[in-house]
Amino acid sequence: MTAKPTIAIAADHGGFFLKQAILTAYAARFDFLDLGTNSEESCNYADYGHALAEAIERGRARQGIIICGSGIGISIAANRHKAVRAALCADVTMARFARLHNDANVLALGARIIGQQVAFDCVDVFFSTAFEGGRHEARVEKLNTGI
Ligand code: RB5
């Protein structure tokens, strides 16, 4: 039996319920590193985006999932970190291209934007699609160059 991949996951209060649903639905497939939040109590999405990015930076997980109400704030926070290529996805096509072309290592979801089934579909596609490489290698390399 092959080891389950470790997926870091973090959400603010707006993403809390979707995070819990993903933890339950994918328990057999992934080992989750759950970085919170752990309730509906109001909190700051930036704290959770940074926490997930730090987990990736420290090698605690190679890939992750971040969730807030829109998915925007938490992905902005995570993308401030060089090790992170977080892609905010609202459908499976975005999730597929995020992996194929951008080699995204973090899936960002907006719990108030998409339904649970669409979120699950995005998780399925994101974590089963490989980076296409080729002409996209140099493009992704340039993402590491700041301004
Ligand atoms: C929280 O109310 C909300 O602002 C947050 O979840 C997210 O949508 C921010 O981008």
Coordinates of N, CA, C and O and ligand atoms in Angstrom, one line a residue:
M1 N 0.8 -1.2 0.0 CA 0.0 0.0 0.0 C 0.9 1.3 0.0 O 1.8 1.4 0.8
T2 N 0.6 2.2 -0.9 CA 1.4 3.4 -1.0 C 1.0 4.4 0.1 O -0.2 4.4 0.5
A3 N 1.9 5.2 0.6 CA 1.6 6.1 1.7 C 0.7 7.2 1.1 O 0.8 7.6 0.0
K4 N -0.2 7.7 2.0 CA -1.1 8.8 1.6 C -0.3 10.1 1.5 O 0.5 10.3 2.4
P5 N -0.5 10.9 0.5 CA 0.2 12.2 0.5 C -0.3 13.1 1.7 O -1.5 13.0 2.0
T6 N 0.6 13.9 2.2 CA 0.2 14.9 3.2 C -0.3 16.2 2.5 O 0.5 16.7 1.7
I7 N -1.5 16.6 2.9 CA -2.0 17.8 2.3 C -2.2 18.8 3.5 O -3.0 18.5 4.4
A8 N -1.6 20.0 3.4 CA -1.8 21.0 4.4 C -3.2 21.7 4.1 O -3.5 21.8 2.9
I9 N -3.9 22.0 5.1 CA -5.2 22.6 4.8 C -5.5 23.7 5.9 O -5.1 23.5 7.1
A10 N -6.0 24.9 5.4 CA -6.2 26.0 6.4 C -7.4 26.8 5.8 O -7.6 26.9 4.6
A11 N -8.2 27.3 6.8 CA -9.3 28.2 6.4 C -9.6 29.2 7.5 O -9.2 29.1 8.6
D12 N -10.2 30.3 7.1 CA -10.7 31.2 8.1 C -12.2 30.8 8.4 O -12.6 29.7 8.0
H13 N -12.9 31.6 9.2 CA -14.2 31.2 9.6 C -15.2 31.0 8.4 O -16.1 30.2 8.4
G14 N -14.9 31.8 7.3 CA -15.8 31.7 6.1 C -15.6 30.4 5.4 O -16.5 29.9 4.7
G15 N -14.5 29.7 5.6 CA -14.2 28.5 5.0 C -14.2 27.3 5.9 O -14.0 26.1 5.5
F16 N -14.5 27.5 7.2 CA -14.5 26.5 8.2 C -15.3 25.2 7.8 O -14.8 24.1 7.9
F17 N -16.5 25.4 7.5 CA -17.4 24.3 7.2 C -16.9 23.5 6.0 O -17.0 22.2 6.0
L18 N -16.5 24.2 5.0 CA -16.0 23.5 3.8 C -14.7 22.7 4.1 O -14.5 21.6 3.7
K19 N -13.9 23.3 5.0 CA -12.7 22.6 5.4 C -13.0 21.3 6.1 O -12.5 20.2 5.8
Q20 N -14.0 21.4 7.0 CA -14.4 20.2 7.8 C -15.0 19.1 6.8 O -14.7 17.9 7.0
A21 N -15.7 19.6 5.8 CA -16.3 18.6 4.9 C -15.2 17.9 4.0 O -15.3 16.7 3.8
I22 N -14.2 18.7 3.7 CA -13.1 18.1 2.9 C -12.3 17.1 3.8 O -12.0 16.0 3.3
L23 N -12.1 17.5 5.0 CA -11.4 16.6 5.9 C -12.1 15.2 6.0 O -11.4 14.2 6.0
T24 N -13.4 15.3 6.1 CA -14.2 14.0 6.3 C -14.2 13.3 4.9 O -13.9 12.1 4.9
A25 N -14.5 14.0 3.8 CA -14.7 13.3 2.6 C -13.4 12.6 2.0 O -13.4 11.6 1.3
Y26 N -12.2 13.3 2.4 CA -10.9 12.8 1.8 C -10.0 12.1 2.8 O -8.8 11.9 2.5
A27 N -10.6 11.7 4.0 CA -9.7 11.1 5.0 C -9.0 9.9 4.5 O -7.9 9.6 5.0
A28 N -9.7 9.1 3.7 CA -9.1 7.9 3.2 C -8.0 8.1 2.2 O -7.1 7.2 2.0
R29 N -8.0 9.2 1.5 CA -7.1 9.5 0.4 C -5.9 10.3 0.8 O -4.8 10.1 0.3
F30 N -6.1 11.2 1.8 CA -5.0 12.1 2.2 C -4.7 12.1 3.7 O -5.7 11.9 4.5
D31 N -3.5 12.3 4.1 CA -3.2 12.6 5.5 C -3.2 14.2 5.5 O -2.4 14.8 4.8
F32 N -4.1 14.7 6.3 CA -4.2 16.2 6.4 C -3.4 16.8 7.5 O -3.4 16.2 8.6
L33 N -2.7 17.9 7.2 CA -2.1 18.7 8.2 C -3.1 19.9 8.4 O -3.1 20.8 7.6
D34 N -3.9 19.8 9.4 CA -5.0 20.8 9.6 C -4.5 21.9 10.4 O -4.2 21.8 11.6
L35 N -4.4 23.1 9.8 CA -3.8 24.3 10.5 C -4.9 25.2 11.0 O -4.6 26.4 11.4
G36 N -6.1 24.8 11.0 CA -7.2 25.6 11.6 C -7.8 26.4 10.4 O -7.5 26.2 9.3
T37 N -8.7 27.3 10.8 CA -9.3 27.6 12.1 C -10.2 26.4 12.5 O -10.5 25.5 11.7
N38 N -10.6 26.4 13.8 CA -11.3 25.3 14.3 C -12.7 25.6 14.8 O -13.3 24.8 15.5
S39 N -13.2 26.7 14.4 CA -14.6 27.1 14.7 C -15.1 28.2 13.7 O -14.3 28.7 12.9
E40 N -16.3 28.5 13.9 CA -16.9 29.6 13.1 C -16.6 31.0 13.6 O -17.0 32.0 13.0
E41 N -15.9 31.0 14.7 CA -15.5 32.3 15.3 C -14.7 33.2 14.3 O -13.8 32.7 13.7
S42 N -15.1 34.5 14.3 CA -14.4 35.3 13.3 C -12.9 35.4 13.5 O -12.4 35.5 14.7
C43 N -12.1 35.3 12.4 CA -10.7 35.4 12.5 C -10.1 36.0 11.3 O -10.9 36.5 10.4
N44 N -8.8 36.1 11.1 CA -8.2 36.8 10.0 C -7.7 35.8 9.0 O -6.8 35.0 9.3
Y45 N -8.2 35.9 7.8 CA -7.8 34.9 6.7 C -6.3 35.0 6.5 O -5.7 34.0 6.1
A46 N -5.7 36.2 6.7 CA -4.2 36.3 6.4 C -3.4 35.4 7.3 O -2.4 34.8 6.8
D47 N -3.8 35.2 8.5 CA -3.1 34.4 9.5 C -3.0 32.9 8.9 O -2.0 32.3 9.1
Y48 N -4.1 32.5 8.4 CA -4.2 31.1 7.9 C -3.5 30.9 6.6 O -2.9 29.9 6.3
G49 N -3.6 31.9 5.7 CA -2.8 31.8 4.5 C -1.3 31.8 4.7 O -0.6 31.0 4.1
H50 N -0.9 32.6 5.7 CA 0.6 32.6 6.0 C 1.0 31.3 6.7 O 2.0 30.7 6.4
A51 N 0.1 30.8 7.5 CA 0.4 29.5 8.3 C 0.6 28.4 7.3 O 1.5 27.5 7.4
L52 N -0.3 28.3 6.3 CA -0.2 27.3 5.3 C 1.0 27.4 4.5 O 1.8 26.4 4.2
A53 N 1.3 28.6 4.1 CA 2.6 28.9 3.3 C 3.8 28.5 4.1 O 4.7 27.9 3.5
E54 N 3.8 28.8 5.3 CA 5.0 28.4 6.2 C 5.1 26.9 6.3 O 6.2 26.3 6.3
A55 N 4.0 26.2 6.3 CA 4.1 24.7 6.3 C 4.7 24.2 5.0 O 5.5 23.2 5.1
I56 N 4.3 24.8 3.9 CA 4.9 24.4 2.6 C 6.4 24.7 2.6 O 7.3 23.9 2.2
E57 N 6.7 25.9 3.1 CA 8.2 26.4 3.1 C 9.0 25.4 3.9 O 10.2 25.1 3.6
R58 N 8.5 25.0 5.0 CA 9.2 24.1 6.0 C 9.2 22.6 5.6 O 9.7 21.8 6.3
G59 N 8.5 22.3 4.5 CA 8.5 21.0 4.0 C 7.6 20.1 4.7 O 7.7 18.8 4.6
R60 N 6.6 20.6 5.5 CA 5.7 19.8 6.3 C 4.7 19.2 5.3 O 4.0 18.2 5.7
A61 N 4.5 19.8 4.2 CA 3.6 19.2 3.1 C 4.0 19.8 1.8 O 4.6 20.9 1.8
R62 N 3.8 19.1 0.7 CA 4.2 19.6 -0.6 C 3.1 20.4 -1.2 O 3.3 21.2 -2.1
Q63 N 1.9 20.1 -0.9 CA 0.7 20.7 -1.5 C -0.3 21.1 -0.4 O -0.3 20.5 0.7
G64 N -1.2 22.0 -0.7 CA -2.2 22.4 0.3 C -3.5 22.9 -0.3 O -3.7 23.0 -1.5
I65 N -4.4 23.1 0.6 CA -5.8 23.7 0.3 C -6.0 24.8 1.2 O -5.8 24.7 2.5
I66 N -6.4 26.0 0.7 CA -6.8 27.1 1.5 C -8.2 27.6 1.2 O -8.6 27.5 0.0
I67 N -8.9 28.0 2.2 CA -10.3 28.3 2.0 C -10.7 29.6 2.8 O -10.4 29.6 4.0
C68 N -11.3 30.5 2.2 CA -12.0 31.6 2.9 C -13.3 31.9 2.2 O -13.7 31.1 1.4
G69 N -14.0 32.9 2.6 CA -15.3 33.2 2.0 C -15.3 33.3 0.5 O -16.0 32.5 -0.2
S70 N -14.4 34.1 0.0 CA -14.3 34.3 -1.4 C -13.1 33.5 -2.0 O -13.0 33.3 -3.2
G71 N -12.2 33.1 -1.2 CA -10.9 32.5 -1.6 C -9.9 33.5 -2.0 O -8.7 33.1 -2.2
I72 N -10.3 34.8 -2.0 CA -9.3 35.8 -2.5 C -8.3 36.2 -1.4 O -7.1 36.1 -1.7
G73 N -8.8 36.6 -0.3 CA -7.9 37.1 0.8 C -6.8 36.0 1.1 O -5.6 36.3 1.2
I74 N -7.3 34.8 1.4 CA -6.3 33.8 1.8 C -5.3 33.4 0.7 O -4.2 33.1 1.0
S75 N -5.8 33.5 -0.5 CA -4.8 33.2 -1.6 C -3.8 34.3 -1.8 O -2.6 34.1 -2.1
I76 N -4.2 35.6 -1.6 CA -3.3 36.7 -1.7 C -2.2 36.5 -0.6 O -1.0 36.7 -0.8
A77 N -2.7 36.2 0.6 CA -1.7 36.0 1.7 C -0.7 34.9 1.4 O 0.5 35.0 1.5
A78 N -1.2 33.7 1.0 CA -0.3 32.6 0.7 C 0.6 32.9 -0.5 O 1.8 32.5 -0.4
N79 N 0.1 33.6 -1.5 CA 1.0 33.9 -2.6 C 2.1 34.9 -2.4 O 2.9 35.2 -3.2
R80 N 2.1 35.5 -1.2 CA 3.2 36.4 -0.8 C 4.5 35.6 -0.5 O 5.5 36.2 -0.4
H81 N 4.3 34.3 -0.4 CA 5.4 33.4 -0.1 C 5.9 32.8 -1.4 O 5.2 32.3 -2.2
K82 N 7.3 32.9 -1.6 CA 7.9 32.4 -2.8 C 7.6 30.9 -3.1 O 7.5 30.5 -4.3
A83 N 7.5 30.1 -2.1 CA 7.3 28.7 -2.2 C 5.9 28.3 -2.7 O 5.7 27.1 -3.0
V84 N 5.0 29.3 -2.7 CA 3.6 29.0 -2.9 C 3.2 29.5 -4.3 O 3.5 30.6 -4.7
R85 N 2.5 28.6 -5.0 CA 1.7 29.0 -6.2 C 0.3 28.6 -6.0 O -0.1 27.5 -6.2
A86 N -0.5 29.5 -5.3 CA -1.8 29.2 -5.0 C -2.8 29.6 -6.1 O -2.6 30.7 -6.6
A87 N -3.7 28.7 -6.5 CA -4.6 29.0 -7.6 C -6.0 29.0 -7.0 O -6.5 28.0 -6.5
L88 N -6.7 30.2 -7.2 CA -8.1 30.3 -6.8 C -9.0 29.7 -7.9 O -9.0 30.2 -9.0
C89 N -9.6 28.6 -7.6 CA -10.4 27.8 -8.6 C -11.9 27.8 -8.3 O -12.3 27.5 -7.1
A90 N -12.7 28.1 -9.3 CA -14.2 28.1 -9.1 C -14.8 27.0 -9.9 O -16.0 26.8 -9.9
D91 N -14.0 26.2 -10.7 CA -14.6 25.1 -11.4 C -13.4 24.1 -11.8 O -12.3 24.5 -11.6
V92 N -13.8 23.0 -12.3 CA -12.8 22.0 -12.6 C -11.8 22.4 -13.7 O -10.7 21.9 -13.7
T93 N -12.3 23.2 -14.6 CA -11.4 23.6 -15.7 C -10.2 24.5 -15.1 O -9.0 24.3 -15.5
M94 N -10.6 25.4 -14.2 CA -9.5 26.2 -13.6 C -8.6 25.3 -12.8 O -7.4 25.5 -12.8
A95 N -9.1 24.3 -12.1 CA -8.3 23.4 -11.3 C -7.4 22.6 -12.2 O -6.2 22.4 -11.8
R96 N -7.9 22.1 -13.3 CA -7.0 21.4 -14.2 C -5.9 22.2 -14.8 O -4.7 21.8 -14.8
F97 N -6.2 23.4 -15.3 CA -5.2 24.3 -15.8 C -4.2 24.8 -14.8 O -3.0 25.0 -15.1
A98 N -4.7 25.0 -13.6 CA -3.8 25.4 -12.5 C -2.6 24.4 -12.3 O -1.5 24.7 -12.0
R99 N -2.9 23.1 -12.5 CA -1.9 22.1 -12.4 C -1.1 21.9 -13.7 O 0.1 21.9 -13.7
L100 N -1.9 21.8 -14.8 CA -1.2 21.5 -16.1 C -0.2 22.6 -16.5 O 0.9 22.4 -16.9
H101 N -0.7 23.9 -16.4 CA 0.1 25.0 -16.9 C 0.9 25.8 -15.8 O 1.9 26.3 -16.1
N102 N 0.4 25.8 -14.6 CA 1.0 26.7 -13.6 C 1.7 25.9 -12.5 O 2.3 26.5 -11.6
D103 N 1.6 24.6 -12.6 CA 2.2 23.8 -11.5 C 1.8 24.3 -10.1 O 2.6 24.3 -9.2
A104 N 0.6 24.8 -10.0 CA 0.1 25.3 -8.7 C 0.2 24.2 -7.6 O 0.0 23.0 -7.9
N105 N 0.7 24.6 -6.5 CA 0.9 23.7 -5.4 C -0.1 23.8 -4.2 O -0.2 23.1 -3.3
V106 N -1.0 24.9 -4.4 CA -2.0 25.1 -3.4 C -3.3 25.4 -4.1 O -3.3 26.3 -5.0
L107 N -4.4 24.7 -3.7 CA -5.7 25.0 -4.3 C -6.4 25.9 -3.3 O -6.6 25.6 -2.1
A108 N -6.9 27.1 -3.9 CA -7.7 28.0 -3.1 C -9.1 28.0 -3.5 O -9.4 27.9 -4.7
L109 N -10.0 27.9 -2.5 CA -11.4 27.8 -2.7 C -12.2 28.9 -2.0 O -11.8 29.3 -0.9
G110 N -13.3 29.4 -2.6 CA -14.2 30.4 -2.0 C -15.4 29.7 -1.5 O -16.3 29.3 -2.4
A111 N -15.6 29.5 -0.2 CA -16.7 28.7 0.3 C -18.1 29.4 0.1 O -19.1 28.7 0.0
R112 N -18.0 30.7 -0.1 CA -19.3 31.4 -0.3 C -19.5 31.6 -1.8 O -20.5 32.3 -2.2
I113 N -18.7 31.1 -2.6 CA -18.8 31.3 -4.1 C -19.2 30.0 -4.8 O -20.0 30.1 -5.7
I114 N -18.6 28.9 -4.3 CA -19.0 27.6 -5.0 C -19.6 26.7 -4.0 O -19.4 26.8 -2.8
G115 N -20.4 25.8 -4.5 CA -21.0 24.7 -3.6 C -20.0 23.6 -3.3 O -18.9 23.5 -3.8
Q116 N -20.5 22.8 -2.3 CA -19.6 21.8 -1.8 C -19.2 20.8 -2.9 O -18.0 20.3 -3.0
Q117 N -20.1 20.4 -3.8 CA -19.8 19.4 -4.8 C -18.8 20.0 -5.8 O -17.9 19.2 -6.2
V118 N -18.9 21.2 -6.2 CA -17.9 21.8 -7.1 C -16.6 21.9 -6.4 O -15.5 21.6 -7.0
A119 N -16.6 22.2 -5.1 CA -15.3 22.2 -4.4 C -14.7 20.8 -4.4 O -13.5 20.7 -4.6
F120 N -15.5 19.8 -4.1 CA -14.9 18.4 -4.2 C -14.4 18.1 -5.6 O -13.4 17.4 -5.7
D121 N -15.1 18.5 -6.6 CA -14.7 18.2 -8.0 C -13.3 18.9 -8.2 O -12.4 18.3 -8.9
C122 N -13.2 20.1 -7.7 CA -11.9 20.8 -7.9 C -10.8 20.1 -7.1 O -9.7 19.9 -7.7
V123 N -11.1 19.6 -5.9 CA -10.1 18.8 -5.2 C -9.7 17.6 -6.0 O -8.5 17.3 -6.2
D124 N -10.7 16.9 -6.5 CA -10.4 15.6 -7.3 C -9.5 15.9 -8.4 O -8.5 15.2 -8.6
V125 N -9.8 16.9 -9.2 CA -9.0 17.2 -10.4 C -7.6 17.8 -10.1 O -6.6 17.4 -10.7
F126 N -7.6 18.7 -9.1 CA -6.3 19.4 -8.8 C -5.3 18.3 -8.3 O -4.1 18.4 -8.8
F127 N -5.7 17.4 -7.5 CA -4.8 16.5 -6.9 C -4.5 15.2 -7.7 O -3.8 14.3 -7.3
S128 N -5.2 15.2 -8.9 CA -4.9 14.0 -9.8 C -4.4 14.4 -11.1 O -4.2 13.6 -12.0
T129 N -4.0 15.7 -11.3 CA -3.5 16.2 -12.6 C -2.0 16.6 -12.4 O -1.7 17.3 -11.5
A130 N -1.2 16.1 -13.3 CA 0.2 16.4 -13.3 C 0.5 17.7 -14.1 O -0.2 18.0 -15.0
F131 N 1.6 18.3 -13.7 CA 2.1 19.5 -14.4 C 2.6 19.0 -15.8 O 3.2 18.0 -15.9
E132 N 2.2 19.8 -16.8 CA 2.5 19.4 -18.2 C 4.0 19.6 -18.5 O 4.5 18.9 -19.4
G133 N 4.6 20.5 -17.8 CA 6.1 20.8 -18.1 C 6.2 21.4 -19.5 O 5.4 22.2 -19.9
G134 N 7.3 21.0 -20.2 CA 7.6 21.5 -21.5 C 7.7 23.1 -21.5 O 8.4 23.6 -20.8
R135 N 6.9 23.7 -22.4 CA 7.0 25.1 -22.6 C 6.6 25.9 -21.3 O 6.9 27.1 -21.1
H136 N 5.9 25.2 -20.4 CA 5.4 25.8 -19.2 C 6.5 25.9 -18.1 O 6.4 26.7 -17.2
E137 N 7.5 25.1 -18.3 CA 8.6 25.1 -17.3 C 9.2 26.5 -17.1 O 9.3 27.0 -16.0
A138 N 9.6 27.1 -18.2 CA 10.3 28.4 -18.1 C 9.3 29.5 -17.6 O 9.7 30.4 -16.9
R139 N 8.0 29.4 -18.0 CA 7.0 30.3 -17.5 C 6.8 30.3 -16.0 O 6.8 31.3 -15.4
V140 N 6.7 29.1 -15.5 CA 6.6 28.9 -14.1 C 7.8 29.4 -13.4 O 7.7 30.0 -12.3
E141 N 9.0 29.1 -14.0 CA 10.2 29.6 -13.4 C 10.2 31.1 -13.2 O 10.7 31.6 -12.2
K142 N 9.6 31.8 -14.1 CA 9.6 33.3 -14.1 C 8.7 33.8 -12.9 O 8.8 34.9 -12.5
L143 N 7.8 32.9 -12.4 CA 7.0 33.3 -11.3 C 7.8 33.5 -10.0 O 7.4 34.2 -9.1
N144 N 9.0 32.9 -10.0 CA 9.8 33.1 -8.9 C 10.6 34.4 -8.9 O 11.3 34.7 -7.9
T145 N 10.5 35.1 -10.0 CA 11.3 36.4 -10.1 C 10.4 37.5 -9.6 O 9.3 37.7 -10.2
G146 N 10.8 38.2 -8.6 CA 10.0 39.3 -8.1 C 10.3 40.5 -9.0 O 10.9 40.5 -10.0
I147 N 9.6 41.6 -8.6 CA 9.9 42.9 -9.3 C 10.5 43.9 -8.4 O 10.5 43.8 -7.2
Ligands
RB5_1 C1 -14.5 37.0 5.9 O1 -15.7 37.7 6.2 C2 -14.2 37.2 4.5 O2 -13.8 38.5 4.3 C3 -13.1 36.3 4.1 O3 -13.5 35.0 4.3 C4 -12.6 36.3 2.6 O4 -13.7 36.3 1.8 C5 -11.6 37.4 2.3 O5 -11.1 37.4 1.2

